[in-house]
PDB file of C-alpha atoms in Angstrom:
ATOM      1  CA  MET A1232     -73.888  12.684 -18.458  1.00  0.00           C
ATOM      2  CA  ALA A1233     -77.755  13.934 -18.826  1.00  0.00           C
ATOM      3  CA  LEU A1234     -79.491  11.604 -21.279  1.00  0.00           C
ATOM      4  CA  PHE A1235     -81.176  14.821 -23.062  1.00  0.00           C
ATOM      5  CA  HIS A1236     -80.556  18.076 -23.523  1.00  0.00           C
ATOM      6  CA  ALA A1237     -83.448  20.918 -22.622  1.00  0.00           C
ATOM      7  CA  CYS A1238     -83.587  24.778 -22.256  1.00  0.00           C
ATOM      8  CA  PRO A1239     -85.644  26.205 -20.397  1.00  0.00           C
ATOM      9  CA  ILE A1240     -86.156  29.597 -22.576  1.00  0.00           C
ATOM     10  CA  CYS A1241     -87.765  28.025 -25.918  1.00  0.00           C
ATOM     11  CA  ARG A1242     -88.610  24.735 -23.876  1.00  0.00           C
ATOM     12  CA  SER A1243     -87.598  22.458 -26.586  1.00  0.00           C
ATOM     13  CA  ARG A1244     -85.512  19.517 -26.010  1.00  0.00           C
ATOM     14  CA  ILE A1245     -82.415  19.094 -27.777  1.00  0.00           C
ATOM     15  CA  PRO A1246     -79.849  17.010 -29.203  1.00  0.00           C
ATOM     16  CA  HIS A1247     -76.378  19.141 -27.859  1.00  0.00           C
ATOM     17  CA  PHE A1248     -76.311  22.759 -27.651  1.00  0.00           C
ATOM     18  CA  ILE A1249     -73.859  24.926 -29.518  1.00  0.00           C
ATOM     19  CA  PRO A1250     -69.935  25.665 -28.275  1.00  0.00           C
ATOM     20  CA  LEU A1251     -69.085  29.036 -28.138  1.00  0.00           C
ATOM     21  CA  PRO A1252     -68.030  30.086 -31.997  1.00  0.00           C
ATOM     22  CA  ARG A1253     -64.026  29.546 -32.512  1.00  0.00           C
ATOM     23  CA  TYR A1254     -64.387  33.137 -33.892  1.00  0.00           C
ATOM     24  CA  TYR A1255     -63.822  34.805 -30.209  1.00  0.00           C
ATOM     25  CA  ILE A1256     -61.384  32.169 -29.456  1.00  0.00           C
ATOM     26  CA  ASP A1257     -59.392  32.245 -32.847  1.00  0.00           C
ATOM     27  CA  LYS A1258     -59.423  36.563 -32.315  1.00  0.00           C
ATOM     28  CA  ALA A1259     -58.171  36.320 -28.534  1.00  0.00           C
ATOM     29  CA  VAL A1260     -55.475  33.783 -29.803  1.00  0.00           C
ATOM     30  CA  GLU A1261     -54.268  35.916 -32.502  1.00  0.00           C
ATOM     31  CA  HIS A1262     -54.099  39.093 -30.914  1.00  0.00           C
ATOM     32  CA  GLY A1263     -51.693  37.971 -27.920  1.00  0.00           C
ATOM     33  CA  PHE A1264     -54.704  37.434 -25.090  1.00  0.00           C
ATOM     34  CA  PRO A1265     -52.783  35.883 -22.257  1.00  0.00           C
ATOM     35  CA  TYR A1266     -55.947  34.103 -20.560  1.00  0.00           C
ATOM     36  CA  ARG A1267     -57.966  30.713 -22.067  1.00  0.00           C
ATOM     37  CA  VAL A1268     -61.169  30.496 -22.007  1.00  0.00           C
ATOM     38  CA  ASP A1269     -62.156  28.045 -19.721  1.00  0.00           C
ATOM     39  CA  GLU A1270     -60.115  30.661 -16.990  1.00  0.00           C
ATOM     40  CA  PHE A1271     -63.514  32.692 -16.743  1.00  0.00           C
ATOM     41  CA  GLU A1272     -66.208  32.397 -14.528  1.00  0.00           C
ATOM     42  CA  THR A1273     -69.169  31.230 -15.633  1.00  0.00           C
ATOM     43  CA  ILE A1274     -69.385  30.819 -19.249  1.00  0.00           C
ATOM     44  CA  ASN A1275     -69.785  27.167 -20.768  1.00  0.00           C
ATOM     45  CA  HIS A1276     -67.654  27.166 -23.979  1.00  0.00           C
ATOM     46  CA  GLN A1277     -68.591  23.541 -24.928  1.00  0.00           C
ATOM     47  CA  ALA A1278     -72.259  24.296 -24.541  1.00  0.00           C
ATOM     48  CA  TYR A1279     -72.847  28.426 -25.381  1.00  0.00           C
ATOM     49  CA  SER A1280     -75.891  28.593 -27.192  1.00  0.00           C
ATOM     50  CA  CYS A1281     -79.002  26.883 -28.125  1.00  0.00           C
ATOM     51  CA  PRO A1282     -79.657  25.725 -31.079  1.00  0.00           C
ATOM     52  CA  ASN A1283     -83.056  26.546 -31.256  1.00  0.00           C
ATOM     53  CA  CYS A1284     -83.504  30.232 -29.656  1.00  0.00           C
ATOM     54  CA  HIS A1285     -80.235  31.678 -29.754  1.00  0.00           C
ATOM     55  CA  SER A1286     -79.575  31.569 -25.966  1.00  0.00           C
ATOM     56  CA  SER A1287     -76.810  31.509 -24.358  1.00  0.00           C
ATOM     57  CA  ASP A1288     -75.907  29.620 -21.309  1.00  0.00           C
ATOM     58  CA  ARG A1289     -75.632  32.792 -18.952  1.00  0.00           C
ATOM     59  CA  ASP A1290     -79.588  33.245 -20.098  1.00  0.00           C
ATOM     60  CA  ARG A1291     -80.916  29.702 -19.381  1.00  0.00           C
ATOM     61  CA  LEU A1292     -79.154  30.375 -15.984  1.00  0.00           C
ATOM     62  CA  TYR A1293     -81.115  33.578 -15.000  1.00  0.00           C
ATOM     63  CA  ALA A1294     -84.561  31.552 -16.598  1.00  0.00           C
ATOM     64  CA  LEU A1295     -83.567  28.550 -13.890  1.00  0.00           C
ATOM     65  CA  PHE A1296     -82.500  31.272 -11.027  1.00  0.00           C
ATOM     66  CA  LEU A1297     -86.044  33.349 -12.114  1.00  0.00           C
ATOM     67  CA  THR A1298     -88.002  30.944 -12.208  1.00  0.00           C
ATOM     68  CA  PRO A1299     -89.241  30.279  -9.197  1.00  0.00           C
ATOM     69  CA  VAL A1300     -88.955  33.485  -8.286  1.00  0.00           C
ATOM     70  CA  PHE A1301     -91.674  34.249 -10.180  1.00  0.00           C
ATOM     71  CA  GLN A1302     -93.498  31.169  -8.743  1.00  0.00           C
ATOM     72  CA  ARG A1303     -93.725  32.965  -5.517  1.00  0.00           C
ATOM     73  CA  LEU A1304     -95.041  36.271  -6.530  1.00  0.00           C
ATOM     74  CA  ASN A1305     -98.825  37.675  -6.056  1.00  0.00           C
ATOM     75  CA  GLN A1306     -99.545  37.723  -9.522  1.00  0.00           C
ATOM     76  CA  ALA A1307    -102.572  39.784  -8.495  1.00  0.00           C
ATOM     77  CA  HIS A1308     -99.471  42.631  -7.980  1.00  0.00           C
ATOM     78  CA  PRO A1309     -97.272  44.055 -11.046  1.00  0.00           C
ATOM     79  CA  PHE A1310     -93.850  42.745 -10.841  1.00  0.00           C
ATOM     80  CA  ARG A1311     -91.618  45.243 -12.399  1.00  0.00           C
ATOM     81  CA  PHE A1312     -88.542  44.243 -13.943  1.00  0.00           C
ATOM     82  CA  LEU A1313     -86.124  46.326 -16.143  1.00  0.00           C
ATOM     83  CA  ASP A1314     -83.262  44.556 -18.402  1.00  0.00           C
ATOM     84  CA  ILE A1315     -80.240  46.133 -19.386  1.00  0.00           C
ATOM     85  CA  ALA A1316     -79.119  45.339 -22.736  1.00  0.00           C
ATOM     86  CA  PRO A1317     -81.638  42.620 -23.450  1.00  0.00           C
ATOM     87  CA  GLY A1318     -80.808  39.269 -25.026  1.00  0.00           C
ATOM     88  CA  ARG A1319     -83.272  38.817 -27.558  1.00  0.00           C
ATOM     89  CA  ALA A1320     -84.439  35.235 -26.358  1.00  0.00           C
ATOM     90  CA  LEU A1321     -84.487  36.095 -22.968  1.00  0.00           C
ATOM     91  CA  SER A1322     -86.409  38.987 -23.682  1.00  0.00           C
ATOM     92  CA  PHE A1323     -89.047  36.598 -24.750  1.00  0.00           C
ATOM     93  CA  TRP A1324     -89.397  34.739 -22.435  1.00  0.00           C
ATOM     94  CA  LEU A1325     -89.490  36.628 -19.437  1.00  0.00           C
ATOM     95  CA  LYS A1326     -92.429  38.543 -21.479  1.00  0.00           C
ATOM     96  CA  SER A1327     -93.829  36.087 -22.311  1.00  0.00           C
ATOM     97  CA  HIS A1328     -95.314  36.069 -18.032  1.00  0.00           C
ATOM     98  CA  PRO A1329     -98.178  38.473 -17.702  1.00  0.00           C
ATOM     99  CA  HIS A1330     -97.777  39.716 -14.401  1.00  0.00           C
ATOM    100  CA  ILE A1331     -94.609  40.731 -15.350  1.00  0.00           C
ATOM    101  CA  PHE A1332     -93.964  44.253 -16.350  1.00  0.00           C
ATOM    102  CA  TYR A1333     -91.251  44.629 -18.532  1.00  0.00           C
ATOM    103  CA  ARG A1334     -88.911  47.366 -19.323  1.00  0.00           C
ATOM    104  CA  SER A1335     -85.869  47.496 -21.117  1.00  0.00           C
ATOM    105  CA  CYS A1336     -82.665  50.430 -22.062  1.00  0.00           C
ATOM    106  CA  ASP A1337     -79.830  50.091 -24.243  1.00  0.00           C
ATOM    107  CA  MET A1338     -77.949  52.830 -25.683  1.00  0.00           C
ATOM    108  CA  HIS A1339     -78.404  51.353 -29.466  1.00  0.00           C
ATOM    109  CA  MET A1340     -80.318  47.880 -29.721  1.00  0.00           C
ATOM    110  CA  PRO A1341     -83.363  49.476 -31.459  1.00  0.00           C
ATOM    111  CA  GLU A1342     -85.876  46.458 -29.983  1.00  0.00           C
ATOM    112  CA  ALA A1343     -85.071  47.951 -26.556  1.00  0.00           C
ATOM    113  CA  ASP A1344     -87.803  50.268 -25.188  1.00  0.00           C
ATOM    114  CA  ASP A1345     -85.517  52.891 -23.767  1.00  0.00           C
ATOM    115  CA  LYS A1346     -82.634  54.845 -25.894  1.00  0.00           C
ATOM    116  CA  ALA A1347     -80.345  55.029 -22.419  1.00  0.00           C
ATOM    117  CA  ASP A1348     -77.414  56.003 -21.350  1.00  0.00           C
ATOM    118  CA  ILE A1349     -77.099  52.813 -17.938  1.00  0.00           C
ATOM    119  CA  HIS A1350     -74.834  56.199 -16.781  1.00  0.00           C
ATOM    120  CA  ASN A1351     -77.919  57.993 -16.200  1.00  0.00           C
ATOM    121  CA  LEU A1352     -80.961  55.965 -16.115  1.00  0.00           C
ATOM    122  CA  PRO A1353     -83.913  57.471 -17.547  1.00  0.00           C
ATOM    123  CA  TYR A1354     -86.326  56.160 -14.131  1.00  0.00           C
ATOM    124  CA  ALA A1355     -87.254  57.132 -11.110  1.00  0.00           C
ATOM    125  CA  ASP A1356     -85.999  56.597  -7.724  1.00  0.00           C
ATOM    126  CA  GLU A1357     -87.464  53.172  -6.583  1.00  0.00           C
ATOM    127  CA  SER A1358     -89.419  52.502  -9.751  1.00  0.00           C
ATOM    128  CA  PHE A1359     -88.081  48.357 -10.064  1.00  0.00           C
ATOM    129  CA  ASP A1360     -88.442  45.274  -8.179  1.00  0.00           C
ATOM    130  CA  PHE A1361     -85.734  43.602  -9.996  1.00  0.00           C
ATOM    131  CA  VAL A1362     -83.068  44.330 -12.716  1.00  0.00           C
ATOM    132  CA  LEU A1363     -80.805  42.252 -14.728  1.00  0.00           C
ATOM    133  CA  CYS A1364     -77.295  43.519 -15.849  1.00  0.00           C
ATOM    134  CA  SER A1365     -75.412  41.278 -18.056  1.00  0.00           C
ATOM    135  CA  HIS A1366     -72.221  41.214 -19.627  1.00  0.00           C
ATOM    136  CA  VAL A1367     -72.361  45.186 -19.814  1.00  0.00           C
ATOM    137  CA  LEU A1368     -70.207  46.971 -17.209  1.00  0.00           C
ATOM    138  CA  GLU A1369     -67.177  45.540 -19.277  1.00  0.00           C
ATOM    139  CA  HIS A1370     -68.051  48.483 -21.996  1.00  0.00           C
ATOM    140  CA  VAL A1371     -69.021  51.449 -19.957  1.00  0.00           C
ATOM    141  CA  GLU A1372     -66.776  54.292 -18.867  1.00  0.00           C
ATOM    142  CA  ASP A1373     -67.749  53.993 -14.674  1.00  0.00           C
ATOM    143  CA  PRO A1374     -69.180  50.343 -13.776  1.00  0.00           C
ATOM    144  CA  VAL A1375     -69.402  52.483 -10.077  1.00  0.00           C
ATOM    145  CA  ARG A1376     -71.928  54.956 -11.597  1.00  0.00           C
ATOM    146  CA  ALA A1377     -73.255  52.320 -13.561  1.00  0.00           C
ATOM    147  CA  THR A1378     -74.547  50.349 -10.752  1.00  0.00           C
ATOM    148  CA  ALA A1379     -75.383  53.420  -9.024  1.00  0.00           C
ATOM    149  CA  GLU A1380     -77.674  54.534 -11.088  1.00  0.00           C
ATOM    150  CA  ILE A1381     -79.370  50.374 -11.107  1.00  0.00           C
ATOM    151  CA  ARG A1382     -79.073  50.814  -7.166  1.00  0.00           C
ATOM    152  CA  ARG A1383     -81.181  54.648  -7.689  1.00  0.00           C
ATOM    153  CA  VAL A1384     -83.688  53.023  -9.439  1.00  0.00           C
ATOM    154  CA  LEU A1385     -84.029  49.617  -7.670  1.00  0.00           C
ATOM    155  CA  LYS A1386     -86.980  49.347  -4.220  1.00  0.00           C
ATOM    156  CA  GLU A1387     -85.391  48.798  -1.302  1.00  0.00           C
ATOM    157  CA  HIS A1388     -85.285  45.262  -0.353  1.00  0.00           C
ATOM    158  CA  SER A1389     -85.438  44.194  -4.391  1.00  0.00           C
ATOM    159  CA  ILE A1390     -82.321  42.981  -6.185  1.00  0.00           C
ATOM    160  CA  ALA A1391     -80.505  42.940  -9.250  1.00  0.00           C
ATOM    161  CA  ILE A1392     -78.180  40.398 -11.003  1.00  0.00           C
ATOM    162  CA  LEU A1393     -74.984  41.963 -12.019  1.00  0.00           C
ATOM    163  CA  MET A1394     -72.945  39.796 -14.299  1.00  0.00           C
ATOM    164  CA  ALA A1395     -69.361  40.280 -16.361  1.00  0.00           C
ATOM    165  CA  PRO A1396     -66.814  38.726 -17.222  1.00  0.00           C
ATOM    166  CA  ILE A1397     -64.257  38.028 -14.793  1.00  0.00           C
ATOM    167  CA  CYS A1398     -61.001  35.929 -15.052  1.00  0.00           C
ATOM    168  CA  LEU A1399     -60.254  34.235 -12.233  1.00  0.00           C
ATOM    169  CA  SER A1400     -56.073  34.494 -13.410  1.00  0.00           C
ATOM    170  CA  ILE A1401     -56.107  38.085 -11.932  1.00  0.00           C
ATOM    171  CA  GLU A1402     -56.378  39.400  -8.740  1.00  0.00           C
ATOM    172  CA  ASP A1403     -57.469  42.916  -9.290  1.00  0.00           C
ATOM    173  CA  ASN A1404     -59.728  45.196 -12.293  1.00  0.00           C
ATOM    174  CA  TYR A1405     -57.074  45.363 -15.463  1.00  0.00           C
ATOM    175  CA  GLU A1406     -57.801  48.452 -16.919  1.00  0.00           C
ATOM    176  CA  ASN A1407     -55.113  50.235 -19.312  1.00  0.00           C
ATOM    177  CA  PRO A1408     -56.481  54.011 -21.046  1.00  0.00           C
ATOM    178  CA  GLU A1409     -54.033  53.964 -23.777  1.00  0.00           C
ATOM    179  CA  VAL A1410     -55.776  51.043 -25.336  1.00  0.00           C
ATOM    180  CA  THR A1411     -58.379  52.771 -27.920  1.00  0.00           C
ATOM    181  CA  THR A1412     -57.883  50.325 -30.693  1.00  0.00           C
ATOM    182  CA  PRO A1413     -60.383  47.065 -31.432  1.00  0.00           C
ATOM    183  CA  GLU A1414     -57.112  44.975 -31.853  1.00  0.00           C
ATOM    184  CA  GLY A1415     -55.830  46.627 -29.103  1.00  0.00           C
ATOM    185  CA  ARG A1416     -59.050  45.794 -27.011  1.00  0.00           C
ATOM    186  CA  TRP A1417     -59.332  42.278 -28.394  1.00  0.00           C
ATOM    187  CA  ALA A1418     -55.133  41.897 -27.342  1.00  0.00           C
ATOM    188  CA  HIS A1419     -55.680  43.768 -23.872  1.00  0.00           C
ATOM    189  CA  PHE A1420     -58.992  42.740 -22.724  1.00  0.00           C
ATOM    190  CA  GLY A1421     -60.385  40.007 -24.708  1.00  0.00           C
ATOM    191  CA  GLN A1422     -62.826  41.173 -27.110  1.00  0.00           C
ATOM    192  CA  ASP A1423     -62.955  44.246 -29.131  1.00  0.00           C
ATOM    193  CA  ASP A1424     -65.543  46.265 -27.515  1.00  0.00           C
ATOM    194  CA  HIS A1425     -64.528  45.974 -24.059  1.00  0.00           C
ATOM    195  CA  VAL A1426     -62.763  48.243 -21.942  1.00  0.00           C
ATOM    196  CA  ARG A1427     -61.748  46.433 -18.694  1.00  0.00           C
ATOM    197  CA  LEU A1428     -61.016  42.636 -17.355  1.00  0.00           C
ATOM    198  CA  PHE A1429     -63.026  42.652 -13.280  1.00  0.00           C
ATOM    199  CA  SER A1430     -61.676  39.788 -11.528  1.00  0.00           C
ATOM    200  CA  ARG A1431     -64.013  38.336  -9.180  1.00  0.00           C
ATOM    201  CA  SER A1432     -62.818  40.586  -6.179  1.00  0.00           C
ATOM    202  CA  GLY A1433     -62.924  43.701  -8.178  1.00  0.00           C
ATOM    203  CA  PHE A1434     -66.077  42.799  -9.434  1.00  0.00           C
ATOM    204  CA  ILE A1435     -67.713  42.534  -6.410  1.00  0.00           C
ATOM    205  CA  ASP A1436     -65.827  45.798  -5.002  1.00  0.00           C
ATOM    206  CA  VAL A1437     -67.380  48.019  -7.622  1.00  0.00           C
ATOM    207  CA  ILE A1438     -70.830  46.599  -6.476  1.00  0.00           C
ATOM    208  CA  GLN A1439     -69.895  47.349  -2.716  1.00  0.00           C
ATOM    209  CA  ARG A1440     -68.521  50.939  -4.092  1.00  0.00           C
ATOM    210  CA  ALA A1441     -71.989  51.644  -5.608  1.00  0.00           C
ATOM    211  CA  GLY A1442     -73.999  50.750  -2.381  1.00  0.00           C
ATOM    212  CA  LEU A1443     -75.359  47.280  -2.998  1.00  0.00           C
ATOM    213  CA  ALA A1444     -74.640  44.361  -0.945  1.00  0.00           C
ATOM    214  CA  VAL A1445     -73.616  41.351  -2.611  1.00  0.00           C
ATOM    215  CA  GLN A1446     -74.225  37.839  -2.603  1.00  0.00           C
ATOM    216  CA  GLN A1447     -72.707  35.498  -4.691  1.00  0.00           C
ATOM    217  CA  VAL A1448     -74.973  31.907  -5.403  1.00  0.00           C
ATOM    218  CA  PRO A1449     -73.324  29.197  -6.699  1.00  0.00           C
ATOM    219  CA  VAL A1450     -75.205  26.990  -8.944  1.00  0.00           C
ATOM    220  CA  THR A1451     -74.891  24.338  -6.748  1.00  0.00           C
ATOM    221  CA  GLU A1452     -76.868  26.186  -4.432  1.00  0.00           C
ATOM    222  CA  PHE A1453     -80.123  25.446  -6.056  1.00  0.00           C
ATOM    223  CA  LEU A1454     -79.405  23.158  -9.348  1.00  0.00           C
ATOM    224  CA  THR A1455     -78.207  20.086  -9.565  1.00  0.00           C
ATOM    225  CA  PRO A1456     -75.262  18.273 -11.442  1.00  0.00           C
ATOM    226  CA  GLU A1457     -77.454  16.391 -13.676  1.00  0.00           C
ATOM    227  CA  VAL A1458     -80.189  19.861 -13.902  1.00  0.00           C
ATOM    228  CA  CYS A1459     -76.941  21.933 -14.854  1.00  0.00           C
ATOM    229  CA  ASP A1460     -75.926  19.151 -17.066  1.00  0.00           C
ATOM    230  CA  THR A1461     -79.197  18.930 -18.882  1.00  0.00           C
ATOM    231  CA  TYR A1462     -79.276  22.574 -19.681  1.00  0.00           C
ATOM    232  CA  GLY A1463     -75.974  23.057 -20.516  1.00  0.00           C
ATOM    233  CA  ILE A1464     -74.981  24.836 -17.292  1.00  0.00           C
ATOM    234  CA  GLY A1465     -71.812  24.676 -16.432  1.00  0.00           C
ATOM    235  CA  ARG A1466     -71.455  23.202 -12.899  1.00  0.00           C
ATOM    236  CA  SER A1467     -68.985  26.197 -11.632  1.00  0.00           C
ATOM    237  CA  SER A1468     -71.057  29.166 -13.043  1.00  0.00           C
ATOM    238  CA  VAL A1469     -71.545  31.360  -9.982  1.00  0.00           C
ATOM    239  CA  LEU A1470     -74.192  34.542  -9.817  1.00  0.00           C
ATOM    240  CA  TYR A1471     -73.824  37.756  -8.323  1.00  0.00           C
ATOM    241  CA  LEU A1472     -76.660  39.819  -6.734  1.00  0.00           C
ATOM    242  CA  GLY A1473     -76.974  42.788  -6.103  1.00  0.00           C
ATOM    243  CA  VAL A1474     -78.885  43.674  -2.712  1.00  0.00           C
ATOM    244  CA  LYS A1475     -80.706  47.435  -1.941  1.00  0.00           C
ATOM    245  CA  GLN A1476     -80.716  47.164   1.931  1.00  0.00           C
ATOM    246  CA  GLN A1477     -82.475  49.948   4.134  1.00  0.00           C
ATOM    247  CA  ALA A1478     -80.712  53.035   4.441  1.00  0.00           C
ATOM    248  CA  VAL A1479     -79.088  53.269   7.402  1.00  0.00           C
ATOM    249  CA  GLN A1480     -79.572  56.488   9.261  1.00  0.00           C
ATOM    250  CA  GLN A1481     -77.106  58.111  11.873  1.00  0.00           C
ATOM    251  CA  GLU A1482     -78.232  59.221  14.462  1.00  0.00           C
ATOM    252  CA  PRO A1483     -77.732  63.035  15.923  1.00  0.00           C
ATOM    253  CA  GLU A1484     -74.578  63.740  17.593  1.00  0.00           C
ATOM    254  CA  PRO A1485     -76.099  64.776  21.090  1.00  0.00           C
ATOM    255  CA  GLU A1486     -76.371  68.686  21.432  1.00  0.00           C
ATOM    256  CA  ARG A1487     -73.459  70.152  23.821  1.00  0.00           C
ATOM    257  CA  ASN A1488     -73.724  72.372  26.424  1.00  0.00           C
ATOM    258  CA  VAL A1489     -70.805  74.926  25.663  1.00  0.00           C
ATOM    259  CA  ALA A1490     -69.877  76.632  28.755  1.00  0.00           C
TER     260      ALA A1490
END
């Protein structure tokens, strides 16, 4: 048990974090959604948001992961960072790093730098050193195409944090095109604006089909249990990284002598 709690984004000490609002749990139960919130990976529903800056537990997880990444950068060279569907607190934190060239995009958020469809990003090939795409792919029409766009704008050997709600109780991704109403989406997907449920293996498959290598990083690889408790991070949280590897060039077939 942590002696105190702290937020890495607003850098404040706090008495406790705020649980996930009962609204989401009650609405899911009301519409007969068959899975509990504790069946989902990487959510600390008991310590969900910071009472000061309102950052979510996953926002705080990203900040804790990115802090040593940023510390190792050569500050003489701008580091181009793309944030898709930005969260307000985390966006402010990212912008506070002077050597980070930050850009955000979203179809509907007025505070985003660019109004953009994730299926057709308005950036040149290999424009960014890092991409964050958090809790977006459960909303979009084609998650493979969207992730392939992320791969396109990433520089070679660069990384994207790719996260979505992952239900640990299912083996395959679940979609149902006949579900078109908010009530139906609550019942089938657990929120009124989701269009699919990801399984762990299904989410990894989406990333791989888009052409990225996948790294699964358990939080225990870079945070101690005590640090997790201090910052309100679930000890079983996992980060999914999509890595753009160098394209493999096929060897030309040898010429054949035709008799």
